[in-house]
Each structure stands twice: as structure tokens, then as C-alpha cells.
Coordinates of C-alpha atoms and ligand atoms in Angstrom, one line a residue:
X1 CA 51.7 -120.0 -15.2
X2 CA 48.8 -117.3 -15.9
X3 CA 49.5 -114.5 -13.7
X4 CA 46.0 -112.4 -12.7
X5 CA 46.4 -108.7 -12.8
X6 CA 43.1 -108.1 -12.1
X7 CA 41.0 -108.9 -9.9
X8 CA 41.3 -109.2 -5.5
X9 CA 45.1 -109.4 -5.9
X10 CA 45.1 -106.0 -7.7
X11 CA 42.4 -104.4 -5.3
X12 CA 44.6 -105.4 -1.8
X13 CA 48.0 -104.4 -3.1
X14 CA 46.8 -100.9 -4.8
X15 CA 44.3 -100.3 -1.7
X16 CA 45.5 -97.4 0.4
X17 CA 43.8 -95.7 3.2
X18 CA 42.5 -92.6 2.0
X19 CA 41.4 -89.2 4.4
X20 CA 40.9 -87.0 1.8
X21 CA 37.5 -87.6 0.2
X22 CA 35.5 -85.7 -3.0
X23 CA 32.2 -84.1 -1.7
X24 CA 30.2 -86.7 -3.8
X25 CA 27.5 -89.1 -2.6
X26 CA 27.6 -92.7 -2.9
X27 CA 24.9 -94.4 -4.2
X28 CA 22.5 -97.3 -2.4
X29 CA 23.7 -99.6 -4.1
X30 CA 27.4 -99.5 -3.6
X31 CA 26.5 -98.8 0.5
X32 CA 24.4 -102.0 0.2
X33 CA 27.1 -104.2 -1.7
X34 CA 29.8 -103.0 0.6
X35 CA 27.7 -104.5 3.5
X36 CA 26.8 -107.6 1.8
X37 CA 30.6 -108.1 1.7
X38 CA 31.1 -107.6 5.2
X39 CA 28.1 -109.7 5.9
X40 CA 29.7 -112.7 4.0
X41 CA 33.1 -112.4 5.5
X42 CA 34.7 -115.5 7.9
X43 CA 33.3 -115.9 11.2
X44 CA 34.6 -117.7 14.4
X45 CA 32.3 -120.6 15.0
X46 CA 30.2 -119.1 12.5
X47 CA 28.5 -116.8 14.9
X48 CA 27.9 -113.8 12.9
X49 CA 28.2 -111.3 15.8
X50 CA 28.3 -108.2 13.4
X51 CA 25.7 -105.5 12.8
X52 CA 26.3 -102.0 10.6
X53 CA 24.6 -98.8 10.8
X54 CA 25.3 -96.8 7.2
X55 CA 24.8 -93.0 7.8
X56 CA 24.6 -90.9 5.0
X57 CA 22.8 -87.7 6.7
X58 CA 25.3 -84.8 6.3
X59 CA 24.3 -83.3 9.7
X60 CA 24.6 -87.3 11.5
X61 CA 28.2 -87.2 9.5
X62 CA 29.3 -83.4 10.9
X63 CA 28.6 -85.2 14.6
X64 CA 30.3 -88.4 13.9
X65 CA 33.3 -86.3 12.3
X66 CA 33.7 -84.1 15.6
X67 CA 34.3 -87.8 17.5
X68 CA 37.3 -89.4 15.5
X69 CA 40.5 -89.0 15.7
X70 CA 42.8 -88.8 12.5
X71 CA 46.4 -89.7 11.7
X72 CA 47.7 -89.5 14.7
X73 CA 51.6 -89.7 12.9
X74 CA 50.9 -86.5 11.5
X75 CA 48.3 -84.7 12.8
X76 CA 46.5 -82.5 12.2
X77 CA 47.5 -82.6 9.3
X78 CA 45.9 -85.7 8.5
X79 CA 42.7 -84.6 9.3
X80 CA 40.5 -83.9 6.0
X81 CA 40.0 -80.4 6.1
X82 CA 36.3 -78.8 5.4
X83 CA 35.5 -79.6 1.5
X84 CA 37.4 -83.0 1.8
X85 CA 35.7 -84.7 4.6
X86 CA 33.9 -88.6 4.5
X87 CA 30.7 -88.2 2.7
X88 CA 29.0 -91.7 4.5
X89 CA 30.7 -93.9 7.6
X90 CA 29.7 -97.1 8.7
X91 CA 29.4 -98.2 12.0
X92 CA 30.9 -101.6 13.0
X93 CA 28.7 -102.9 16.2
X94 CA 29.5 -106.2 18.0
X95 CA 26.5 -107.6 19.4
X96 CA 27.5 -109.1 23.0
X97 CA 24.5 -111.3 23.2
X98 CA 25.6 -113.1 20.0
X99 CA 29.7 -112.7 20.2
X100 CA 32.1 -114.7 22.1
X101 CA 34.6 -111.8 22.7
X102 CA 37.9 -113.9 22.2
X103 CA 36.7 -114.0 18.9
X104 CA 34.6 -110.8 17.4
X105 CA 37.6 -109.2 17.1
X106 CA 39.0 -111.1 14.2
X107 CA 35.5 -111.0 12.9
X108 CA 35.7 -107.5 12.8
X109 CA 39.2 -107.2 10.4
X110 CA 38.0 -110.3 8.3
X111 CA 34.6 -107.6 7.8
X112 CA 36.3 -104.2 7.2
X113 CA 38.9 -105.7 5.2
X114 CA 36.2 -107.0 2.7
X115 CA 34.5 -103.5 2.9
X116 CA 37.7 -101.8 2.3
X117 CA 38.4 -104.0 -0.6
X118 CA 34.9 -103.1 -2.1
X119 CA 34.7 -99.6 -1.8
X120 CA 38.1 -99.6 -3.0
X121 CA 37.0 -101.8 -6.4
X122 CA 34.5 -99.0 -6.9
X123 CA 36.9 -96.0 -6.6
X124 CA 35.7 -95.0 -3.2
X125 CA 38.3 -94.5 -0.6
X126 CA 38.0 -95.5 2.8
X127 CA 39.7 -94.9 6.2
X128 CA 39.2 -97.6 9.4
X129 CA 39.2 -95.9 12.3
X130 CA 39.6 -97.0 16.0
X131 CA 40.1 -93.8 17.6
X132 CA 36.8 -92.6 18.1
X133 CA 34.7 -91.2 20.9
X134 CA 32.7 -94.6 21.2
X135 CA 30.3 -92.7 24.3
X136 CA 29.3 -90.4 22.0
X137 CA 29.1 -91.7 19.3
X138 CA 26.9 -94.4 20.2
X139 CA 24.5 -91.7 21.6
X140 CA 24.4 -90.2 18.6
X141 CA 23.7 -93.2 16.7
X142 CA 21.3 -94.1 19.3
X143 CA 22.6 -98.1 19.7
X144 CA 21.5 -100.0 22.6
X145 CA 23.4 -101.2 25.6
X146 CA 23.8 -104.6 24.7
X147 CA 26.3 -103.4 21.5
X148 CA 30.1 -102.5 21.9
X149 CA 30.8 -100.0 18.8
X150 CA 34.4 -101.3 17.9
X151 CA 35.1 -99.3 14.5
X152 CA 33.9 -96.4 12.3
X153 CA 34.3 -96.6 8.5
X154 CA 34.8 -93.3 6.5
X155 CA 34.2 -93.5 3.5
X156 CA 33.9 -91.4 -0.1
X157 CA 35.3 -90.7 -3.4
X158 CA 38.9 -90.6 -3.0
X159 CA 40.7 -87.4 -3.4
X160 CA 44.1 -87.8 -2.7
X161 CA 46.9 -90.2 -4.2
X162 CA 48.9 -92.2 -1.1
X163 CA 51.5 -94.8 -1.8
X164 CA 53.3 -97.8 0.0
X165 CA 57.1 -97.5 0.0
X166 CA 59.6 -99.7 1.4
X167 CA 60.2 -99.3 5.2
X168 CA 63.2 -97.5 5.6
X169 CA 63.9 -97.5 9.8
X170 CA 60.1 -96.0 10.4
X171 CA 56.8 -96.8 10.5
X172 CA 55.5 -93.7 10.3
X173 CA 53.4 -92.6 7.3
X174 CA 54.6 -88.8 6.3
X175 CA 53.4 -86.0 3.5
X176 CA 55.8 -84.8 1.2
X177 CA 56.2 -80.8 0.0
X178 CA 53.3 -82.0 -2.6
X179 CA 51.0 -83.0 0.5
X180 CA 50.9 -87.1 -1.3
X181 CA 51.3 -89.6 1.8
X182 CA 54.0 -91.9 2.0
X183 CA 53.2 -95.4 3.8
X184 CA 56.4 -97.3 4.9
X185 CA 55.5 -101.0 4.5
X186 CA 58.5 -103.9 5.2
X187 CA 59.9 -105.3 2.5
X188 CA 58.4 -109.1 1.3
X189 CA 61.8 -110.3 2.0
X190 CA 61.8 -109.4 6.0
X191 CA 58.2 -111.1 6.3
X192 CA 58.7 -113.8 5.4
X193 CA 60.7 -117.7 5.0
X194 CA 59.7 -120.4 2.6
X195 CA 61.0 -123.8 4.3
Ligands
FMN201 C1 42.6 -101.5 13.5 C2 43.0 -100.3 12.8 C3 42.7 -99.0 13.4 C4 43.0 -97.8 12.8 N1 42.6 -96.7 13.4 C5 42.9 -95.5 12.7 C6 42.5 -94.3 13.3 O1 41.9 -94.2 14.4 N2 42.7 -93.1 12.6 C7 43.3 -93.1 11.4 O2 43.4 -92.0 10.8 N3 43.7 -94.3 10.8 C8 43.5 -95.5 11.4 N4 43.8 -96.6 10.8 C9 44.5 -96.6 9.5 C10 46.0 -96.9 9.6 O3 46.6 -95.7 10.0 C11 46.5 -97.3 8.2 O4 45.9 -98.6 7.8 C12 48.0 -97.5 8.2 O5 48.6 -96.2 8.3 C13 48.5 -98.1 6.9 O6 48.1 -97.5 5.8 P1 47.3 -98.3 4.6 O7 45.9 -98.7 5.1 O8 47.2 -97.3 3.5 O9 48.1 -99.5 4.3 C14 43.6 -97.8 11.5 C15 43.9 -99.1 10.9 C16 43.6 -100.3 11.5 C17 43.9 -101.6 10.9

């Protein structure tokens, strides 16, 4: 059997979620591409509830940055310090008028997932994040009413170096001495039963 090394396989087992971020700006055309993969992702009865708002402004960033909420295992010190912080976020809206809520969110994960996936094929790192001032931030964004914000994506150049290690009795993610995060993940053979 020919065994891919390349390709999605490699991109969702080397993918890690990255807070540490180079102070480098992403182009256009890898913002556009990384919604066009969200925009193509599955969709409960096809509905297509999703909408995005891609800020790049540096001053719209400092604002959104003030709102989220970082690693909450290890915090602060999860928290990208000045220098290292996103460079671009997206905004993940739901539009009520168009979702059935059962449903949008599993729309949302199938969406972020390809994003993540994306960015991560091009280098850039990316964090999903749920803990975020959603009031606030949706002022600052200026969305209407009729839109529930559900996530923010940061995103950038990735600057640090995580990796996934067997779960050993925790599921928290640590730094070691060298700062690098450690990710417990369970082991394939606790997952899962072929019968
Ligand atoms: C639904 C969801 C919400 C998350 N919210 C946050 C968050 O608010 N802040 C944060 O720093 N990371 C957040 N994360 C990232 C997780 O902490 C991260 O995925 C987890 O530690 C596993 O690491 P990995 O993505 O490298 O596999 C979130 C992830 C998911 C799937």
C-alpha cells in the first residue's frame, strides 16, 4: 500500500496551536484562501450560516488582543508577550437569521479546522479562541445584532516550536525550562476499538 506523507494527513498531525507569533504580516492572498477554506467546509443542511471579518489593522488587533483570554493551564504565561503577539484574527460570526442553532456549532469546528489546517500549510500558526470578551469585541468590530460572535482566530508567523506527547495522567499542556509547550494527547490505543 502507498502511504502519503504529504499532504492533509501531514498538515493535521504536525498542526499545533501556536501563541507565539513573528511580527510579520500576512499577505491577501493567504487571508483570502484561508477563508475560502472555511467557506467550503461541511454544513448542516447545507445552510451556510457563517460569516468572517479578517482584521489586519494593528490598532483593531491591540483592542481585540486586550479581550481574549490565553492558556488558561498556564497563564499568564501563555499569553504572547509584546513583540510576539497575533499579527491578523479572524472573526467567526453565526448569523441567527440563517443558522439553526442545534447545528452552527459543528459548522463552526468543521470551518476553523479547515482554517487551521491552511494557515498551518503555509507556515502561519494559529490559536482558536473561545474565551473572549464577545460584548466588546463585537463593538469593536461593529457587527450587528442579528450575529452571535462564537470564536476569534489569531493568527501569524509562528514563532515558537509546541509538541504533542502521550498523555501521561493530565491534560494539561505545560512549558518546560526551555519555555517549548508540551501538549498531552491520549494514546491511539485508548481511543479507539476496531470490531
Ligand atoms: C473550541 C476551542 C476553544 C479554545 N479556546 C481557547 C482559548 O480561549 N484560549 C486559548 O489559549 N486556547 C484555546 N483553545 C486552544 C486549545 O487550548 C488547544 O487546542 C489545546 O490545548 C490542544 O492543543 P493543540 O491545538 O496544539 O492540539 C481552544 C480550542 C478549541 C477547540
Amino acid at each position: 500500500m502507498h502511504i502519503k506523507k504529504q499532504g492533509v494527513y501531514k498538515t493535521i498531525i504536525t498542526r499545533r496551536t501556536i501563541r507565539c507569533f513573528k511580527q510579520k504580516p500576512l499577505s491577501a492572498f493567504i487571508l483570502k484562501r484561508l477563508i475560502n477554506a472555511a467557506r467550503l467546509a461541511p454544513s448542516a443542511a447545507n445552510l451556510q450560516p457563517l460569516e468572517f471579518i479578517v482584521v489586519c489593522n494593528q490598532s483593531i488587533c491591540n483592542k481585540i488582543f486586550l479581550n481574549l483570554k490565553w492558556a488558561a493551564y498556564i497563564a499568564p504565561e501563555g499569553t504572547p508577550t509584546a513583540g510576539k503577539r497575533p499579527v491578523a484574527y479572524i472573526a467567526v460570526l453565526v448569523a441567527r437569521t440563517k443558522a439553526r442553532l442545534k447545528y452552527a456549532a459543528y459548522d463552526v469546528g468543521a470551518a476553523v479546522q479547515n482554517i487551521l489546517l491552511t494557515a498551518w500549510e503555509h507556515g502561519i500558526g494559529a490559536c482558536w479562541i473561545q474565551s473572549i470578551g464577545r460584548r466588546k469585541i463585537k463593538k469593536i468590530l461593529n457587527t450587528r445584532e442579528d450575529y452571535r460572535l462564537d470564536s476569534i482566530i489569531a493568527l501569524g508567523y509562528r514563532d515558537e516550536w509546541p509538541v504533542a506527547e502521550d498523555f501521561k495522567g493530565t491534560v494539561k499542556y505545560w512549558k518546560d525550562k526551555k519555555g517549548r509547550l508540551h501538549v498531552p494527547k491520549r494514546k491511539l490505543s485508548e481511543v479507539y476499538k476496531i470490531i
